[in-house]
PDB file of C-alpha atoms in Angstrom:
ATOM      1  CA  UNK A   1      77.523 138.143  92.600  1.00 65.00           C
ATOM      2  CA  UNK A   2      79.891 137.003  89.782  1.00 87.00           C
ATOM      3  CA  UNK A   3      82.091 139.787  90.688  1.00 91.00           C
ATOM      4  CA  UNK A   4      82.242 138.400  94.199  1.00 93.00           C
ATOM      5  CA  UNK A   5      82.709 134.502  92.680  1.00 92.00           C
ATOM      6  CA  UNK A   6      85.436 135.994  90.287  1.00 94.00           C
ATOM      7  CA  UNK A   7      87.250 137.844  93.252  1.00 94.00           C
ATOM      8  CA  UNK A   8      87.262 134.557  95.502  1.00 95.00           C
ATOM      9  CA  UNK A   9      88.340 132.272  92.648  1.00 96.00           C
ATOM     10  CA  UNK A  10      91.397 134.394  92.039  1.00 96.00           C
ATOM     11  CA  UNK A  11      92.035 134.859  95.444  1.00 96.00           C
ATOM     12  CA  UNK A  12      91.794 131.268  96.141  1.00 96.00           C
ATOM     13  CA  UNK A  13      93.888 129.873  93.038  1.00 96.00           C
ATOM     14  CA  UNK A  14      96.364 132.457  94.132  1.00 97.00           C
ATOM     15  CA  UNK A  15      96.497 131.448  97.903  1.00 96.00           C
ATOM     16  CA  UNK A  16      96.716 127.779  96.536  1.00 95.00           C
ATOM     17  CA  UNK A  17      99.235 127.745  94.200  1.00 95.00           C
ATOM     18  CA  UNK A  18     101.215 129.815  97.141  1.00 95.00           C
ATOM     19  CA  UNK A  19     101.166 127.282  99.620  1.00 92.00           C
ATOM     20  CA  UNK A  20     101.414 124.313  97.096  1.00 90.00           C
ATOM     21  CA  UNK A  21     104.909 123.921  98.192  1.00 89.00           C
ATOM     22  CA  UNK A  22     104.852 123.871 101.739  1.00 84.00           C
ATOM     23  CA  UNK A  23     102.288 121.297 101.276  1.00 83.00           C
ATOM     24  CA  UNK A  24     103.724 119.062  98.876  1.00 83.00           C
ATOM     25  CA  UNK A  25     106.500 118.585 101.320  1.00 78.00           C
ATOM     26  CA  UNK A  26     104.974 117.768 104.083  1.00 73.00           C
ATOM     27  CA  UNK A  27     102.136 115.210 102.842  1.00 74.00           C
ATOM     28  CA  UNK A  28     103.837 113.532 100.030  1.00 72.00           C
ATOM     29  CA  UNK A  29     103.107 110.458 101.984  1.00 70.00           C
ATOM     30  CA  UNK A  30      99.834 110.479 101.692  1.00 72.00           C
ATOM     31  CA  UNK A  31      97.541 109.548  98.912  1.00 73.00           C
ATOM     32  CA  UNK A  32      97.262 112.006  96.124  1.00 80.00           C
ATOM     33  CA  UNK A  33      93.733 112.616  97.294  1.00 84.00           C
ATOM     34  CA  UNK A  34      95.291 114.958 100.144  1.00 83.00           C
ATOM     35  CA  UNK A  35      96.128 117.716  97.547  1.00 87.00           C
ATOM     36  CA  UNK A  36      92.438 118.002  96.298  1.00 87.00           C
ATOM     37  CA  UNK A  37      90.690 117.980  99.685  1.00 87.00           C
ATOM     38  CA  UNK A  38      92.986 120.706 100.712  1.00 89.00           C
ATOM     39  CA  UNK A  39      92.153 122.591  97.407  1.00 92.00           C
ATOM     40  CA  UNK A  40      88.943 122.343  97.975  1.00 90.00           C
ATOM     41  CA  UNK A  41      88.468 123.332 102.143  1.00 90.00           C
ATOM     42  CA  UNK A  42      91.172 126.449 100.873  1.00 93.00           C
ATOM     43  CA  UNK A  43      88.778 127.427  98.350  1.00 94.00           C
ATOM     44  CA  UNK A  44      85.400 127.389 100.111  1.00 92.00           C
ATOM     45  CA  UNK A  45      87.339 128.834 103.039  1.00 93.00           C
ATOM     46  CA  UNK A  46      88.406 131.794 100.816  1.00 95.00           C
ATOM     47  CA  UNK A  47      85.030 131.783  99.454  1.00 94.00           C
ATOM     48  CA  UNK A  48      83.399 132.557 102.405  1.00 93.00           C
ATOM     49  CA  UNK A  49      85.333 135.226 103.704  1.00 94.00           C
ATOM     50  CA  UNK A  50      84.927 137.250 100.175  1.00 95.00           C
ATOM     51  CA  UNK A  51      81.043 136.675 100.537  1.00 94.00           C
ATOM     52  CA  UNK A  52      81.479 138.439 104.116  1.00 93.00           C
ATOM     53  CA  UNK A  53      84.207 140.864 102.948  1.00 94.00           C
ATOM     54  CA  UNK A  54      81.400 141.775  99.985  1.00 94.00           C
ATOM     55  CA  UNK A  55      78.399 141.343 102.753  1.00 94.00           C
ATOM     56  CA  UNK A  56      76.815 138.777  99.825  1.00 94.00           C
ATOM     57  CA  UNK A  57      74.792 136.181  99.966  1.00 93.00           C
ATOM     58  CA  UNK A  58      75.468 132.576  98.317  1.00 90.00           C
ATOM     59  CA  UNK A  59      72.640 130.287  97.426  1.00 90.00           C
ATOM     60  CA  UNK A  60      72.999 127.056  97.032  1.00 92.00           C
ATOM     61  CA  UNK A  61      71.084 124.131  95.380  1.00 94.00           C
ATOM     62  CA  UNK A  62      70.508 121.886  98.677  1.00 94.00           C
ATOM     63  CA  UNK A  63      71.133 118.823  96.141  1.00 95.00           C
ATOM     64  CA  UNK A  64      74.451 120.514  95.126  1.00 94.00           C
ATOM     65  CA  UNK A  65      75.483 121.159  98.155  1.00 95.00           C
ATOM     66  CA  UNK A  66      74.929 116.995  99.760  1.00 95.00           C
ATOM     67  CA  UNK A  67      76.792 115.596  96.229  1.00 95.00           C
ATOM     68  CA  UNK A  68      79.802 118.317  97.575  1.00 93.00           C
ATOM     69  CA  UNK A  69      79.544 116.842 101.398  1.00 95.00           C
ATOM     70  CA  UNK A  70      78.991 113.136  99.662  1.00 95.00           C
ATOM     71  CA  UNK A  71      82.188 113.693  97.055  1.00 93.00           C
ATOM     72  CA  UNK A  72      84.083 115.345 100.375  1.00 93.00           C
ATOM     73  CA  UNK A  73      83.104 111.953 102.421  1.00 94.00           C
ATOM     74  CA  UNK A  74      84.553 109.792  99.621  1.00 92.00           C
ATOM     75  CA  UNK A  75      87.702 111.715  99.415  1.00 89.00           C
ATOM     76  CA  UNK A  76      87.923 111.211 103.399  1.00 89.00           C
ATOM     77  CA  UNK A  77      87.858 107.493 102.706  1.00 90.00           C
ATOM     78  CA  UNK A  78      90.018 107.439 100.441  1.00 87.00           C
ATOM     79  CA  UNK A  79      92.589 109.519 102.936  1.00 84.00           C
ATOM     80  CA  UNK A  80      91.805 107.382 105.772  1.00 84.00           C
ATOM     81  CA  UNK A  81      91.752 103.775 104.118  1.00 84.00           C
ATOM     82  CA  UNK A  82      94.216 103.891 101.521  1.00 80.00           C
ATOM     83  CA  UNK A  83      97.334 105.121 102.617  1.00 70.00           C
ATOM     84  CA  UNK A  84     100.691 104.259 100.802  1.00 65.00           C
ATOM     85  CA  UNK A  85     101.275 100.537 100.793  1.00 60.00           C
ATOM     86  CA  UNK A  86     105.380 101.000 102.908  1.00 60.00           C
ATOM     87  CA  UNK A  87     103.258 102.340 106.003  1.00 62.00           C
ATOM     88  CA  UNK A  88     102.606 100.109 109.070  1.00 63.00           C
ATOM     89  CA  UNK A  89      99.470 100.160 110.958  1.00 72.00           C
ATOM     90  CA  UNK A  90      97.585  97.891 113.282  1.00 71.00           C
ATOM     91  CA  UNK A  91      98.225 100.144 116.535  1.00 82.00           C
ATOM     92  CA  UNK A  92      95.856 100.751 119.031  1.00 87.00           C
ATOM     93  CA  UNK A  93      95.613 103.502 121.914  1.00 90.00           C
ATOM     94  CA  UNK A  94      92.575 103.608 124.271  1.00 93.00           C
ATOM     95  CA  UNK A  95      93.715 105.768 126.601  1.00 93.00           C
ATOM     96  CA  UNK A  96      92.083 109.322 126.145  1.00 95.00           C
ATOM     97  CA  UNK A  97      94.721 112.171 125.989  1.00 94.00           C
ATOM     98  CA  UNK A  98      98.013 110.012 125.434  1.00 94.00           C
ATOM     99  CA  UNK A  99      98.490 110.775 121.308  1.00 92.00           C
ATOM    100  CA  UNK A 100      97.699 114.268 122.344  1.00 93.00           C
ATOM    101  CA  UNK A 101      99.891 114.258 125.045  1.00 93.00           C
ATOM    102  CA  UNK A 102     102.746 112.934 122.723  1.00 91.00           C
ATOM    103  CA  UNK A 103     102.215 115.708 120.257  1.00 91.00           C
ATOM    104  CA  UNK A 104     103.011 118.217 123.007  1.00 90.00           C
ATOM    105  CA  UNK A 105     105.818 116.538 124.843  1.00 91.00           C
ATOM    106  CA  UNK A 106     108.409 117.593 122.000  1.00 85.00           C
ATOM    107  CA  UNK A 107     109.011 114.027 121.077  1.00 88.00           C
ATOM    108  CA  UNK A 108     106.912 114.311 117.524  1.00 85.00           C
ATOM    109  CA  UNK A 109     108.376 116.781 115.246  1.00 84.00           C
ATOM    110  CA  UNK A 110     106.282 120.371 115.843  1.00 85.00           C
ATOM    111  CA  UNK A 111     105.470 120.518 112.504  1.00 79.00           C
ATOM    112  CA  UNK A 112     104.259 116.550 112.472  1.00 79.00           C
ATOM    113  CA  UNK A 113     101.804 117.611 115.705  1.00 86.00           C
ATOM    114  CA  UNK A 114     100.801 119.659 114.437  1.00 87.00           C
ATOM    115  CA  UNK A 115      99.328 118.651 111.253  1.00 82.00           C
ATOM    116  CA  UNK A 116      97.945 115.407 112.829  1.00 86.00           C
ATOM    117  CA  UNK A 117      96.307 117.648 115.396  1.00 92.00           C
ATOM    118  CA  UNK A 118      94.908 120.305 113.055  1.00 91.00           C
ATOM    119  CA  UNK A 119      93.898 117.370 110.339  1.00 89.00           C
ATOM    120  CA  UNK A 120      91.679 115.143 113.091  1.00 94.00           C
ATOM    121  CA  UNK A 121      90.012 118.505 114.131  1.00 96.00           C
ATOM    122  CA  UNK A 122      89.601 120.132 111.127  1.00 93.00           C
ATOM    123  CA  UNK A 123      88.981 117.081 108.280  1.00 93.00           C
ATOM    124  CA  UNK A 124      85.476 117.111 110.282  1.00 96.00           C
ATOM    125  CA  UNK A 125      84.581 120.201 110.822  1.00 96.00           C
ATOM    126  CA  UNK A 126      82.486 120.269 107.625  1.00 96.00           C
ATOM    127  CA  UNK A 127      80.256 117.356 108.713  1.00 97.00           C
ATOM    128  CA  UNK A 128      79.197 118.872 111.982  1.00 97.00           C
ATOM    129  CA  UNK A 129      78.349 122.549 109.623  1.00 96.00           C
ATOM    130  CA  UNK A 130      76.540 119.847 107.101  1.00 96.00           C
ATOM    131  CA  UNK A 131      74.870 118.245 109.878  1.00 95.00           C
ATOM    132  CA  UNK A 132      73.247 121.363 111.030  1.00 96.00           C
ATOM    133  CA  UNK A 133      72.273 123.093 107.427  1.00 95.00           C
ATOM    134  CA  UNK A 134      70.627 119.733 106.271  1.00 94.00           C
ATOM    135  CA  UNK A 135      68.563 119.671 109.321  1.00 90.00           C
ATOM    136  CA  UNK A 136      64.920 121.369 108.346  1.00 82.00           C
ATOM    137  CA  UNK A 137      64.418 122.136 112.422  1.00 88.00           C
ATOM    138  CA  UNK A 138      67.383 121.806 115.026  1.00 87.00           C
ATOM    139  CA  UNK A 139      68.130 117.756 116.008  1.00 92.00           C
ATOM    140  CA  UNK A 140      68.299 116.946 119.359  1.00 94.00           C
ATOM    141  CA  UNK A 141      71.667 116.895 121.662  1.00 93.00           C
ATOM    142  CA  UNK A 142      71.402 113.338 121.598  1.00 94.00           C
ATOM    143  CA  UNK A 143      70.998 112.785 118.136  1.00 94.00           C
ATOM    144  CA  UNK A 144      74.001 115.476 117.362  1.00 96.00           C
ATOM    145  CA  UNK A 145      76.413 113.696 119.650  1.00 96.00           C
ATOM    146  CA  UNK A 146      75.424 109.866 119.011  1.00 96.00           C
ATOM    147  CA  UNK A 147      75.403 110.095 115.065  1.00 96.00           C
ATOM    148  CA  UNK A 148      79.150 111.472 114.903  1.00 97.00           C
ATOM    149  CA  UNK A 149      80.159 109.501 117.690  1.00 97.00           C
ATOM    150  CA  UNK A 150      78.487 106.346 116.194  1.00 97.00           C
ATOM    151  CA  UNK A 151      80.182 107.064 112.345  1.00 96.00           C
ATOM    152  CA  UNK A 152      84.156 107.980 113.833  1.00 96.00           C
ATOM    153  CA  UNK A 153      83.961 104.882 115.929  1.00 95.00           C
ATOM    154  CA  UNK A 154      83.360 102.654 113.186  1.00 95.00           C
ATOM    155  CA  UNK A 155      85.413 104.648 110.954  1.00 93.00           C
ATOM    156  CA  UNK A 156      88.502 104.152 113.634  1.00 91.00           C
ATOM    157  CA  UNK A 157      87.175 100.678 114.162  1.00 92.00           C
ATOM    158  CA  UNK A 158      87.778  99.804 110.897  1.00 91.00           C
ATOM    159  CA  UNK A 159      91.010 101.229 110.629  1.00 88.00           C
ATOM    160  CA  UNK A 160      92.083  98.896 112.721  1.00 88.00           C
ATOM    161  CA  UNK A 161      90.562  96.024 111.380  1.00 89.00           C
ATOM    162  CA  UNK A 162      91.539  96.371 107.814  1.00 86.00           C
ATOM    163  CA  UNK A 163      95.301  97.562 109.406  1.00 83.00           C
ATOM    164  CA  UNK A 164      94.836 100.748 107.201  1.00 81.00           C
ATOM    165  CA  UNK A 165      94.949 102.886 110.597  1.00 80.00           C
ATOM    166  CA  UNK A 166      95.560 103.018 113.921  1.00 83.00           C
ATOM    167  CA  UNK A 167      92.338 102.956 116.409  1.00 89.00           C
ATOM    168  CA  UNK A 168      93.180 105.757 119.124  1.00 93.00           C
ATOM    169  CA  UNK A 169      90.710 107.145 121.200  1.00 95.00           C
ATOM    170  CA  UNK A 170      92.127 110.923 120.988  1.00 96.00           C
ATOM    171  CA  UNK A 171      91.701 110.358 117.227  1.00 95.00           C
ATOM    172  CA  UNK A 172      88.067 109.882 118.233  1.00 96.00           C
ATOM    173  CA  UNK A 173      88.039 112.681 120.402  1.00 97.00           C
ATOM    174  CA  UNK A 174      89.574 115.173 118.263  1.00 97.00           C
ATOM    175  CA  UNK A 175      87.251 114.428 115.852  1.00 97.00           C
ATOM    176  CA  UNK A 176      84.014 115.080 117.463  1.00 97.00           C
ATOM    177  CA  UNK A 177      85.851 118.689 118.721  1.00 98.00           C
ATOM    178  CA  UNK A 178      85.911 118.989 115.276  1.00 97.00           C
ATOM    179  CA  UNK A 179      82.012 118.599 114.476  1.00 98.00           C
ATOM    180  CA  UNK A 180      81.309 120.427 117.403  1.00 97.00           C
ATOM    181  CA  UNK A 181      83.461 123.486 115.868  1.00 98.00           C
ATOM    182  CA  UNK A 182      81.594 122.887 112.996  1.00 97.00           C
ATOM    183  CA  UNK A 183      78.247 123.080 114.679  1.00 97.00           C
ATOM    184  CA  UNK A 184      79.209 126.353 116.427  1.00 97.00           C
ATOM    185  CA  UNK A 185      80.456 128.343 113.444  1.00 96.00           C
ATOM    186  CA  UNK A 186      76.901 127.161 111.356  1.00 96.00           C
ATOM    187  CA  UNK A 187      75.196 130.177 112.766  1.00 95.00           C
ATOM    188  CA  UNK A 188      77.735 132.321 110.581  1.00 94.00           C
ATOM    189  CA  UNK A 189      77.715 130.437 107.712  1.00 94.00           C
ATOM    190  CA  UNK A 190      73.902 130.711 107.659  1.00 93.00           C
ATOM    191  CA  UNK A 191      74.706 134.180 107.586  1.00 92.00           C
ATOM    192  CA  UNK A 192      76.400 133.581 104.010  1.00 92.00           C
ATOM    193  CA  UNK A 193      74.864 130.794 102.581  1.00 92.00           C
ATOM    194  CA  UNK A 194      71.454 129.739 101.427  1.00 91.00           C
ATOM    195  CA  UNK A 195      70.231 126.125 100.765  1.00 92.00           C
ATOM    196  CA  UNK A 196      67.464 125.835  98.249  1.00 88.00           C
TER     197      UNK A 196
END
């Protein structure tokens, strides 16, 4: 197994440091914060797929593994809530589809679409796979639609209030696509990782 931990640092440093570029240019208006929550989704991603390359197993401390998901949600705030100070918010969109609608009309930059699509979709992926793993026996439909529904709307709500976001509805929506991609690729991850 350290063979297999060695092979995915490397390969993820390496993949990293490759695509540092690209991505300093296109989010050096965010906060700084961006650059290690990328480092860190690039890293488990790349993690993963050595595990399954190497058909390994990773065990994790469960206790490890909630101070990773609580240090990911307090890098999220910090991305959502304290953006640079020259940036004007206070917005509002509540009809569903319009932002995403925008993003495909060819008005937006492609490149700006598609960050903002792939960032609200894939920024929460994790929480629906956390959701799921943390779980001792599966939660109910209910409770896996209300709780993320419940958490983005006050996260977007407050974005608004505090005028350190905009509160749109597709923002809402493409967030809860992303827990629900995170609850359907849990059954592979189980297949690679082990909570203790």
């Amino acid at each position: 197994m350290k063979k297999t931990n060695l092979i995915a640092w490397i390969l993820s440093q390496a993949l990293f440091l490759l695509i540092l570029p690209f991505i300093l240019d296109l989010f050096h208006y965010l906060h700084l914060i961006v650059y290690a929550v990328i480092w860190v989704c690039l890293t488990i991603i790349v993690f993963y797929y050595v595990y399954v390359w190497r058909n390994e197993r990773l065990i994790l401390s469960k206790s490890f593994f909630i101070g990773g998901i609580i240090l990911y949600s307090i890098c999220l705030v910090i991305l959502l809530f304290f953006r640079p100070s020259n940036q004007e918010y206070g917005t509002y969109n509540l009809i569903p589809f319009e932002t995403i609608r925008l993003y495909f009309s060819g008005v937006v930059s492609p490149l700006v679409a598609i960050y903002n699509l792939a960032a609200n979709v894939g920024l929460f992926v994790p929480f629906g796979v956390a959701l799921l793993l943390l779980c001792e026996k599966r939660p109910s439909i209910t409770f896996m639609v209300v709780v993320p529904l419940l958490s983005i709307g006050l996260i977007e709500g407050m974005q608004y209030i505090t005028r350190r976001g905009s509160l749109d509805i597709d923002d809402l929506i493409l967030n809860l696509f992303g827990v629900g991609m995170g609850y359907a690729i849990t059954p592979f991850v189980r297949r690679r990782l082990l909570l203790k």
